PDB file of C-alpha atoms in Angstrom:
ATOM      1  CA  MET A   5      95.805   2.033 -57.324  1.00 49.00           C
ATOM      2  CA  PRO A   6      93.579  -0.205 -55.174  1.00 52.00           C
ATOM      3  CA  LYS A   7      91.860  -3.192 -56.765  1.00 54.00           C
ATOM      4  CA  ASP A   8      88.236  -2.247 -55.787  1.00 53.00           C
ATOM      5  CA  LYS A   9      88.292   1.052 -57.612  1.00 52.00           C
ATOM      6  CA  SER A  10      86.524   1.182 -60.916  1.00 55.00           C
ATOM      7  CA  ARG A  11      88.536   1.756 -63.957  1.00 56.00           C
ATOM      8  CA  PRO A  12      87.990   5.165 -65.522  1.00 53.00           C
ATOM      9  CA  PRO A  13      86.715   5.161 -69.016  1.00 55.00           C
ATOM     10  CA  LEU A  14      89.137   6.101 -71.670  1.00 53.00           C
ATOM     11  CA  ASP A  15      87.025   8.929 -73.081  1.00 54.00           C
ATOM     12  CA  ARG A  16      86.159  10.771 -69.746  1.00 55.00           C
ATOM     13  CA  PRO A  17      88.812  10.367 -67.123  1.00 53.00           C
ATOM     14  CA  TRP A  18      88.533  12.251 -63.800  1.00 51.00           C
ATOM     15  CA  GLU A  19      91.271  14.184 -62.245  1.00 55.00           C
ATOM     16  CA  SER A  20      91.264  11.950 -59.180  1.00 57.00           C
ATOM     17  CA  GLY A  21      91.420   8.905 -61.255  1.00 58.00           C
ATOM     18  CA  TRP A  22      87.755   7.821 -60.493  1.00 56.00           C
ATOM     19  CA  ALA A  23      84.901   7.490 -62.918  1.00 58.00           C
ATOM     20  CA  PRO A  24      81.065   7.346 -62.239  1.00 57.00           C
ATOM     21  CA  ASP A  25      79.275   3.966 -62.242  1.00 58.00           C
ATOM     22  CA  THR A  26      77.049   3.976 -65.313  1.00 58.00           C
ATOM     23  CA  SER A  27      75.507   0.507 -64.630  1.00 59.00           C
ATOM     24  CA  ARG A  28      72.470   2.040 -62.645  1.00 57.00           C
ATOM     25  CA  ALA A  29      69.963   4.797 -63.532  1.00 56.00           C
ATOM     26  CA  PRO A  30      70.526   8.014 -61.622  1.00 58.00           C
ATOM     27  CA  GLY A  31      68.143   8.649 -58.605  1.00 64.00           C
ATOM     28  CA  THR A  32      66.905   5.055 -58.159  1.00 69.00           C
ATOM     29  CA  ARG A  33      67.789   4.853 -54.472  1.00 74.00           C
ATOM     30  CA  ARG A  34      65.930   8.122 -53.674  1.00 77.00           C
ATOM     31  CA  LEU A  35      62.809   6.901 -55.466  1.00 80.00           C
ATOM     32  CA  TRP A  36      62.765   3.687 -53.421  1.00 78.00           C
ATOM     33  CA  LEU A  37      63.179   5.630 -50.178  1.00 83.00           C
ATOM     34  CA  ALA A  38      60.346   8.047 -51.052  1.00 83.00           C
ATOM     35  CA  GLY A  39      57.999   5.175 -51.925  1.00 83.00           C
ATOM     36  CA  ALA A  40      58.765   3.331 -48.708  1.00 86.00           C
ATOM     37  CA  LEU A  41      58.175   6.521 -46.694  1.00 86.00           C
ATOM     38  CA  ALA A  42      54.806   7.139 -48.413  1.00 86.00           C
ATOM     39  CA  LEU A  43      53.694   3.553 -47.803  1.00 87.00           C
ATOM     40  CA  ALA A  44      54.616   3.772 -44.116  1.00 87.00           C
ATOM     41  CA  THR A  45      52.716   7.064 -43.778  1.00 87.00           C
ATOM     42  CA  ILE A  46      49.563   5.577 -45.343  1.00 89.00           C
ATOM     43  CA  THR A  47      49.784   2.520 -43.117  1.00 87.00           C
ATOM     44  CA  ALA A  48      50.135   4.658 -39.983  1.00 86.00           C
ATOM     45  CA  CYS A  49      47.121   6.796 -40.955  1.00 84.00           C
ATOM     46  CA  VAL A  50      44.922   3.754 -41.577  1.00 81.00           C
ATOM     47  CA  THR A  51      45.981   2.219 -38.267  1.00 84.00           C
ATOM     48  CA  ALA A  52      45.263   5.444 -36.342  1.00 81.00           C
ATOM     49  CA  ILE A  53      41.794   5.784 -37.900  1.00 83.00           C
ATOM     50  CA  THR A  54      40.929   2.175 -37.051  1.00 79.00           C
ATOM     51  CA  VAL A  55      42.059   2.593 -33.418  1.00 74.00           C
ATOM     52  CA  LEU A  56      40.045   5.808 -32.998  1.00 78.00           C
ATOM     53  CA  GLU A  57      36.904   4.205 -34.382  1.00 71.00           C
ATOM     54  CA  ASN A  58      37.254   1.207 -32.040  1.00 70.00           C
ATOM     55  CA  GLU A  59      37.782   3.432 -28.999  1.00 63.00           C
ATOM     56  CA  SER A  60      34.770   5.643 -29.715  1.00 59.00           C
ATOM     57  CA  GLY A  61      32.436   2.636 -29.283  1.00 57.00           C
ATOM     58  CA  GLU A  62      29.829   4.079 -31.657  1.00 52.00           C
ATOM     59  CA  PRO A  63      28.427   1.546 -34.087  1.00 50.00           C
ATOM     60  CA  ALA A  64      28.838   2.345 -37.710  1.00 46.00           C
ATOM     61  CA  PRO A  65      25.621   3.426 -39.379  1.00 47.00           C
ATOM     62  CA  GLU A  66      23.799   0.563 -41.069  1.00 49.00           C
ATOM     63  CA  ALA A  67      22.943   2.604 -44.062  1.00 44.00           C
ATOM     64  CA  ALA A  68      23.876   6.077 -45.150  1.00 43.00           C
ATOM     65  CA  GLU A  69      22.759   8.131 -48.070  1.00 47.00           C
ATOM     66  CA  PRO A  70      25.215  10.215 -50.096  1.00 43.00           C
ATOM     67  CA  THR A  71      24.846  13.928 -49.613  1.00 44.00           C
ATOM     68  CA  THR A  72      26.112  16.865 -51.554  1.00 45.00           C
ATOM     69  CA  LEU A  73      29.640  17.962 -50.949  1.00 43.00           C
ATOM     70  CA  GLY A  74      30.174  20.909 -48.644  1.00 44.00           C
ATOM     71  CA  SER A  75      32.675  23.616 -49.301  1.00 44.00           C
ATOM     72  CA  SER A  76      35.085  21.920 -46.898  1.00 44.00           C
ATOM     73  CA  ALA A  77      34.938  18.453 -48.508  1.00 43.00           C
ATOM     74  CA  PRO A  78      37.742  17.473 -50.835  1.00 46.00           C
ATOM     75  CA  GLY A  79      36.865  17.581 -54.474  1.00 45.00           C
ATOM     76  CA  GLY A  80      35.788  14.392 -56.165  1.00 44.00           C
ATOM     77  CA  LEU A  81      34.842  12.594 -52.916  1.00 43.00           C
ATOM     78  CA  ILE A  82      31.374  11.511 -51.676  1.00 45.00           C
ATOM     79  CA  SER A  83      30.535  12.114 -48.021  1.00 44.00           C
ATOM     80  CA  PHE A  84      28.010  10.034 -46.056  1.00 46.00           C
ATOM     81  CA  ALA A  85      25.728  11.600 -43.486  1.00 47.00           C
ATOM     82  CA  THR A  86      25.285   9.752 -40.211  1.00 48.00           C
ATOM     83  CA  PRO A  87      21.548   9.220 -39.437  1.00 47.00           C
ATOM     84  CA  SER A  88      20.542  11.165 -36.329  1.00 46.00           C
ATOM     85  CA  LYS A  89      18.203   9.878 -33.590  1.00 48.00           C
ATOM     86  CA  SER A  90      14.607  10.944 -33.890  1.00 44.00           C
ATOM     87  CA  THR A  91      13.523  13.594 -31.450  1.00 45.00           C
ATOM     88  CA  GLY A  92       9.807  12.940 -31.853  1.00 43.00           C
ATOM     89  CA  GLU A  93       9.626   9.407 -30.467  1.00 45.00           C
ATOM     90  CA  SER A  94       6.320   8.468 -28.916  1.00 42.00           C
ATOM     91  CA  PRO A  95       6.131   7.580 -25.177  1.00 43.00           C
ATOM     92  CA  GLY A  96       6.898   3.981 -24.350  1.00 44.00           C
ATOM     93  CA  THR A  97       9.203   3.342 -27.338  1.00 42.00           C
ATOM     94  CA  ASP A  98      12.461   4.545 -25.782  1.00 45.00           C
ATOM     95  CA  GLY A  99      12.906   1.518 -23.513  1.00 43.00           C
ATOM     96  CA  GLY A 100      11.321   3.184 -20.460  1.00 43.00           C
ATOM     97  CA  PRO A 101       8.345   1.835 -18.518  1.00 41.00           C
ATOM     98  CA  PRO A 102       5.155   1.860 -20.561  1.00 42.00           C
ATOM     99  CA  SER A 103       2.366   4.125 -19.474  1.00 43.00           C
ATOM    100  CA  PRO A 104      -0.356   2.357 -17.478  1.00 44.00           C
ATOM    101  CA  THR A 105      -3.351   1.202 -19.438  1.00 42.00           C
ATOM    102  CA  PRO A 106      -6.509   3.012 -18.346  1.00 41.00           C
ATOM    103  CA  THR A 107      -8.784   0.726 -16.376  1.00 42.00           C
ATOM    104  CA  PRO A 108     -12.541   0.956 -16.846  1.00 41.00           C
ATOM    105  CA  SER A 109     -14.214   2.633 -13.915  1.00 42.00           C
ATOM    106  CA  THR A 110     -16.327   0.423 -11.709  1.00 42.00           C
ATOM    107  CA  SER A 111     -17.874   3.157  -9.624  1.00 41.00           C
ATOM    108  CA  ALA A 112     -21.632   3.283  -9.444  1.00 43.00           C
ATOM    109  CA  PRO A 113     -23.478   5.980 -11.450  1.00 41.00           C
ATOM    110  CA  THR A 114     -24.340   9.119  -9.583  1.00 44.00           C
ATOM    111  CA  SER A 115     -27.952   9.126 -10.648  1.00 43.00           C
ATOM    112  CA  ALA A 116     -30.219   6.137 -11.025  1.00 44.00           C
ATOM    113  CA  GLY A 117     -31.776   5.591 -14.419  1.00 45.00           C
ATOM    114  CA  PRO A 118     -35.437   4.880 -15.007  1.00 44.00           C
ATOM    115  CA  GLY A 119     -36.488   1.556 -13.564  1.00 44.00           C
ATOM    116  CA  SER A 120     -33.357   1.156 -11.413  1.00 44.00           C
ATOM    117  CA  GLU A 121     -33.567   0.520  -7.712  1.00 47.00           C
ATOM    118  CA  PRO A 122     -32.056   2.964  -5.181  1.00 48.00           C
ATOM    119  CA  GLN A 123     -28.762   1.891  -3.641  1.00 50.00           C
ATOM    120  CA  LYS A 124     -28.791   0.510  -0.133  1.00 49.00           C
ATOM    121  CA  LYS A 125     -26.196   1.190   2.516  1.00 49.00           C
ATOM    122  CA  ALA A 126     -23.893  -1.710   3.340  1.00 45.00           C
ATOM    123  CA  PRO A 127     -24.717  -3.349   6.683  1.00 46.00           C
ATOM    124  CA  LYS A 128     -22.303  -3.005   9.556  1.00 48.00           C
ATOM    125  CA  PRO A 129     -20.018  -5.994  10.214  1.00 45.00           C
ATOM    126  CA  SER A 130     -21.264  -8.538  12.673  1.00 48.00           C
ATOM    127  CA  PRO A 131     -20.024 -11.895  14.027  1.00 47.00           C
ATOM    128  CA  SER A 132     -19.849 -14.602  11.381  1.00 43.00           C
ATOM    129  CA  HIS A 133     -22.488 -16.767  13.049  1.00 45.00           C
ATOM    130  CA  VAL A 134     -25.117 -14.039  12.996  1.00 45.00           C
ATOM    131  CA  THR A 135     -27.762 -14.178  10.268  1.00 44.00           C
ATOM    132  CA  SER A 136     -30.802 -12.429  11.750  1.00 50.00           C
ATOM    133  CA  LYS A 137     -31.446  -8.718  12.298  1.00 54.00           C
ATOM    134  CA  PRO A 138     -31.382  -7.238  15.814  1.00 54.00           C
ATOM    135  CA  PRO A 139     -34.875  -6.918  17.284  1.00 52.00           C
ATOM    136  CA  LYS A 140     -36.462  -3.549  17.811  1.00 52.00           C
ATOM    137  CA  PRO A 141     -36.448  -2.293  21.413  1.00 48.00           C
ATOM    138  CA  PRO A 142     -39.732  -1.833  23.264  1.00 46.00           C
ATOM    139  CA  ALA A 143     -41.801   1.203  22.305  1.00 42.00           C
ATOM    140  CA  SER A 144     -41.346   2.705  25.752  1.00 45.00           C
ATOM    141  CA  HIS A 145     -37.873   3.984  26.705  1.00 52.00           C
ATOM    142  CA  GLY A 146     -38.198   2.390  30.093  1.00 90.00           C
ATOM    143  CA  MET A 147     -36.768  -1.088  29.618  1.00 95.00           C
ATOM    144  CA  SER A 148     -35.040  -3.909  31.373  1.00 96.00           C
ATOM    145  CA  ILE A 149     -32.309  -6.168  29.987  1.00 97.00           C
ATOM    146  CA  ARG A 150     -32.647  -9.900  30.535  1.00 97.00           C
ATOM    147  CA  SER A 151     -30.044 -12.632  30.084  1.00 97.00           C
ATOM    148  CA  VAL A 152     -30.650 -15.316  27.461  1.00 96.00           C
ATOM    149  CA  ASN A 153     -29.021 -18.235  29.281  1.00 95.00           C
ATOM    150  CA  TYR A 154     -30.304 -17.016  32.688  1.00 97.00           C
ATOM    151  CA  PRO A 155     -33.787 -15.743  31.796  1.00 95.00           C
ATOM    152  CA  GLU A 156     -34.694 -15.146  35.453  1.00 96.00           C
ATOM    153  CA  ARG A 157     -31.853 -12.651  35.846  1.00 97.00           C
ATOM    154  CA  TYR A 158     -31.706  -8.991  34.711  1.00 97.00           C
ATOM    155  CA  TRP A 159     -29.197  -6.177  34.597  1.00 97.00           C
ATOM    156  CA  ARG A 160     -29.273  -4.362  37.929  1.00 97.00           C
ATOM    157  CA  VAL A 161     -27.164  -1.536  39.366  1.00 97.00           C
ATOM    158  CA  ARG A 162     -25.806  -2.501  42.750  1.00 94.00           C
ATOM    159  CA  ASP A 163     -23.050  -0.619  44.600  1.00 93.00           C
ATOM    160  CA  GLY A 164     -22.229   1.262  41.390  1.00 95.00           C
ATOM    161  CA  TYR A 165     -21.645  -1.888  39.342  1.00 97.00           C
ATOM    162  CA  VAL A 166     -23.998  -3.565  36.900  1.00 97.00           C
ATOM    163  CA  ARG A 167     -24.699  -7.158  37.813  1.00 97.00           C
ATOM    164  CA  LEU A 168     -26.973  -9.942  36.631  1.00 97.00           C
ATOM    165  CA  ASP A 169     -29.393 -10.458  39.508  1.00 96.00           C
ATOM    166  CA  GLN A 170     -32.676 -12.098  40.244  1.00 94.00           C
ATOM    167  CA  ILE A 171     -35.229  -9.361  40.786  1.00 92.00           C
ATOM    168  CA  GLY A 172     -37.737  -9.576  43.595  1.00 87.00           C
ATOM    169  CA  SER A 173     -41.034  -7.807  43.957  1.00 86.00           C
ATOM    170  CA  GLY A 174     -39.622  -4.812  45.842  1.00 87.00           C
ATOM    171  CA  PRO A 175     -39.857  -1.451  44.029  1.00 90.00           C
ATOM    172  CA  GLU A 176     -36.231  -0.572  44.818  1.00 91.00           C
ATOM    173  CA  GLN A 177     -34.827  -3.649  43.129  1.00 91.00           C
ATOM    174  CA  ARG A 178     -37.173  -3.251  40.153  1.00 93.00           C
ATOM    175  CA  GLY A 179     -36.209   0.403  39.800  1.00 92.00           C
ATOM    176  CA  ASP A 180     -32.498  -0.499  39.848  1.00 95.00           C
ATOM    177  CA  ALA A 181     -33.177  -2.957  37.001  1.00 96.00           C
ATOM    178  CA  THR A 182     -35.034  -0.465  34.805  1.00 96.00           C
ATOM    179  CA  PHE A 183     -33.194   1.862  32.409  1.00 97.00           C
ATOM    180  CA  GLU A 184     -33.960   4.400  29.742  1.00 96.00           C
ATOM    181  CA  ARG A 185     -32.561   3.801  26.264  1.00 95.00           C
ATOM    182  CA  VAL A 186     -31.360   6.956  24.498  1.00 96.00           C
ATOM    183  CA  SER A 187     -29.419   7.667  21.318  1.00 96.00           C
ATOM    184  CA  GLY A 188     -25.758   6.782  21.628  1.00 97.00           C
ATOM    185  CA  LEU A 189     -23.642   9.646  22.939  1.00 97.00           C
ATOM    186  CA  ALA A 190     -20.838   8.862  20.464  1.00 97.00           C
ATOM    187  CA  ASP A 191     -22.996   7.377  17.674  1.00 97.00           C
ATOM    188  CA  SER A 192     -26.682   8.196  17.262  1.00 96.00           C
ATOM    189  CA  SER A 193     -27.310   4.856  15.534  1.00 96.00           C
ATOM    190  CA  CYS A 194     -26.249   3.021  18.696  1.00 98.00           C
ATOM    191  CA  TYR A 195     -27.527   2.966  22.288  1.00 97.00           C
ATOM    192  CA  SER A 196     -26.721   4.593  25.589  1.00 98.00           C
ATOM    193  CA  PHE A 197     -28.498   3.652  28.830  1.00 97.00           C
ATOM    194  CA  THR A 198     -29.380   6.012  31.674  1.00 97.00           C
ATOM    195  CA  THR A 199     -30.554   5.266  35.201  1.00 96.00           C
ATOM    196  CA  ALA A 200     -33.357   6.883  37.182  1.00 92.00           C
ATOM    197  CA  ASP A 201     -30.962   9.461  38.702  1.00 93.00           C
ATOM    198  CA  GLY A 202     -29.728  10.611  35.249  1.00 94.00           C
ATOM    199  CA  ARG A 203     -26.417   8.771  35.190  1.00 97.00           C
ATOM    200  CA  TYR A 204     -25.138   6.526  32.406  1.00 98.00           C
ATOM    201  CA  LEU A 205     -23.914   2.961  32.114  1.00 98.00           C
ATOM    202  CA  ARG A 206     -20.332   2.947  30.858  1.00 98.00           C
ATOM    203  CA  HIS A 207     -17.389   0.583  30.850  1.00 98.00           C
ATOM    204  CA  ARG A 208     -14.400   1.437  33.004  1.00 96.00           C
ATOM    205  CA  SER A 209     -11.420  -0.922  32.914  1.00 96.00           C
ATOM    206  CA  PHE A 210     -13.752  -3.121  30.828  1.00 97.00           C
ATOM    207  CA  VAL A 211     -16.270  -3.408  33.692  1.00 98.00           C
ATOM    208  CA  LEU A 212     -19.787  -1.948  33.302  1.00 98.00           C
ATOM    209  CA  VAL A 213     -20.538   0.682  35.952  1.00 98.00           C
ATOM    210  CA  LYS A 214     -22.899   3.600  36.608  1.00 97.00           C
ATOM    211  CA  ASP A 215     -21.230   7.004  36.249  1.00 97.00           C
ATOM    212  CA  ALA A 216     -22.065  10.685  35.766  1.00 96.00           C
ATOM    213  CA  ASP A 217     -21.393  12.305  32.398  1.00 96.00           C
ATOM    214  CA  ASP A 218     -18.235  14.424  32.610  1.00 96.00           C
ATOM    215  CA  GLY A 219     -18.640  15.784  29.074  1.00 95.00           C
ATOM    216  CA  SER A 220     -15.468  14.175  27.714  1.00 97.00           C
ATOM    217  CA  ALA A 221     -15.186  12.345  24.406  1.00 97.00           C
ATOM    218  CA  LEU A 222     -13.889   9.279  26.251  1.00 97.00           C
ATOM    219  CA  PHE A 223     -16.992   9.152  28.432  1.00 98.00           C
ATOM    220  CA  ARG A 224     -19.291   9.382  25.396  1.00 98.00           C
ATOM    221  CA  LYS A 225     -17.515   6.473  23.733  1.00 97.00           C
ATOM    222  CA  ASP A 226     -17.421   4.384  26.913  1.00 98.00           C
ATOM    223  CA  ALA A 227     -21.189   4.858  27.315  1.00 98.00           C
ATOM    224  CA  THR A 228     -22.133   3.928  23.714  1.00 98.00           C
ATOM    225  CA  PHE A 229     -22.948   0.378  22.636  1.00 98.00           C
ATOM    226  CA  CYS A 230     -24.139  -0.796  19.217  1.00 98.00           C
ATOM    227  CA  PRO A 231     -26.685  -3.629  18.912  1.00 97.00           C
ATOM    228  CA  ARG A 232     -25.611  -6.567  16.804  1.00 96.00           C
ATOM    229  CA  PRO A 233     -27.712  -9.557  15.729  1.00 94.00           C
ATOM    230  CA  ALA A 234     -27.450 -12.635  17.925  1.00 95.00           C
ATOM    231  CA  ALA A 235     -27.979 -16.325  17.243  1.00 92.00           C
ATOM    232  CA  SER A 236     -30.882 -16.535  19.698  1.00 93.00           C
ATOM    233  CA  SER A 237     -34.205 -15.281  18.424  1.00 92.00           C
ATOM    234  CA  GLY A 238     -35.179 -11.827  19.706  1.00 92.00           C
ATOM    235  CA  ALA A 239     -31.755 -11.224  21.316  1.00 96.00           C
ATOM    236  CA  VAL A 240     -28.959  -8.749  20.676  1.00 97.00           C
ATOM    237  CA  MET A 241     -25.257  -8.465  21.379  1.00 98.00           C
ATOM    238  CA  LEU A 242     -23.938  -5.060  22.498  1.00 98.00           C
ATOM    239  CA  GLU A 243     -20.593  -4.030  20.961  1.00 98.00           C
ATOM    240  CA  SER A 244     -18.417  -1.226  22.293  1.00 98.00           C
ATOM    241  CA  VAL A 245     -17.906   1.804  20.032  1.00 97.00           C
ATOM    242  CA  ASN A 246     -14.333   2.556  21.039  1.00 96.00           C
ATOM    243  CA  TYR A 247     -13.327  -1.122  21.304  1.00 97.00           C
ATOM    244  CA  PRO A 248     -14.744  -2.799  18.186  1.00 97.00           C
ATOM    245  CA  GLY A 249     -14.856  -6.568  18.569  1.00 97.00           C
ATOM    246  CA  ARG A 250     -15.512  -6.375  22.323  1.00 98.00           C
ATOM    247  CA  PHE A 251     -19.019  -7.185  23.536  1.00 98.00           C
ATOM    248  CA  LEU A 252     -20.767  -6.951  26.882  1.00 98.00           C
ATOM    249  CA  ARG A 253     -21.079 -10.339  28.590  1.00 98.00           C
ATOM    250  CA  HIS A 254     -21.643 -11.578  32.119  1.00 97.00           C
ATOM    251  CA  ARG A 255     -18.928 -13.458  33.953  1.00 96.00           C
ATOM    252  CA  ASP A 256     -19.714 -14.573  37.509  1.00 96.00           C
ATOM    253  CA  PHE A 257     -22.911 -12.513  37.011  1.00 96.00           C
ATOM    254  CA  GLN A 258     -20.943  -9.286  36.570  1.00 97.00           C
ATOM    255  CA  LEU A 259     -21.211  -7.348  33.273  1.00 98.00           C
ATOM    256  CA  ARG A 260     -17.861  -6.985  31.522  1.00 97.00           C
ATOM    257  CA  LEU A 261     -16.487  -6.003  28.089  1.00 97.00           C
ATOM    258  CA  GLU A 262     -14.555  -8.887  26.517  1.00 97.00           C
ATOM    259  CA  PRO A 263     -13.288  -9.731  23.013  1.00 97.00           C
ATOM    260  CA  TYR A 264     -15.511 -11.889  20.876  1.00 96.00           C
ATOM    261  CA  GLN A 265     -14.823 -15.615  21.048  1.00 95.00           C
ATOM    262  CA  HIS A 266     -16.039 -18.421  18.780  1.00 92.00           C
ATOM    263  CA  ASP A 267     -17.387 -20.261  21.778  1.00 92.00           C
ATOM    264  CA  GLY A 268     -20.918 -21.351  22.667  1.00 93.00           C
ATOM    265  CA  LEU A 269     -20.629 -20.196  26.285  1.00 95.00           C
ATOM    266  CA  TYR A 270     -19.345 -16.747  25.255  1.00 97.00           C
ATOM    267  CA  ARG A 271     -22.231 -16.259  22.841  1.00 95.00           C
ATOM    268  CA  ALA A 272     -24.779 -17.345  25.445  1.00 95.00           C
ATOM    269  CA  ASP A 273     -23.277 -15.018  28.076  1.00 97.00           C
ATOM    270  CA  SER A 274     -23.228 -12.042  25.637  1.00 97.00           C
ATOM    271  CA  GLU A 275     -26.811 -12.327  24.327  1.00 97.00           C
ATOM    272  CA  PHE A 276     -29.551 -10.253  25.961  1.00 97.00           C
ATOM    273  CA  ARG A 277     -33.181  -9.421  25.335  1.00 96.00           C
ATOM    274  CA  LEU A 278     -34.493  -5.868  25.696  1.00 96.00           C
ATOM    275  CA  VAL A 279     -37.865  -6.140  27.414  1.00 95.00           C
ATOM    276  CA  ALA A 280     -40.375  -3.799  28.997  1.00 92.00           C
ATOM    277  CA  GLY A 281     -39.253  -2.087  32.183  1.00 91.00           C
ATOM    278  CA  LEU A 282     -39.855  -3.857  35.492  1.00 90.00           C
ATOM    279  CA  ASP A 283     -40.773  -0.759  37.544  1.00 75.00           C
TER     280      ASP A 283
END
């Protein structure tokens, strides 16, 4: 018989000659294996739950109140309800742009109260050097237009163009230097000038000429000039309606429409006095 075989007890011999080892309790190895398997299962479950919570990215609720157990909850356990987001949040508290704050209205009241003064219309813009009001034209519509820096010269129609000429005593020259002031064709608050034959003074290519009314909107604008205050006493500057900032001035004694310049010579050349007609 081999040496490593256990010796059978004397009272219970086996037929094969072997006898059971009575030094250990029966089933010990199976109990250790079952415990190790249960511990591994618990560890795997805890690890899986931790990984799932980390991947979801949702922060754990700061505080939760215990709720009653539902029919599906295991007996003897307490479940915690996750606080839900409020659906009745007021505007401006959800991180979006706040609503604009209402600004007090600064518009003037529609009706004036007792003791208040009536509102006045804002004056039209004029050159920065101007402080006085434009003078009133002569009572009669027949007028002549005299230069400020050449007081012996007047507007006169010659060969269809308006020039600044010295006027003699002849009736033809004096008639060519006399015009009728009418309400502006494009703006009734401004001026238009007509000649004795019923034509108008208008600018064409920025040169002042005499022309017949063709009924167009362009003609009405070209023949309308608005008086603006001038630095010289009793004088006006005549601004174009369709070219704001351009004023009539004389250059080489010819009337032209040129942009305003902060220059003493420009202002002197663009200032005129409306006087009684020469005819």
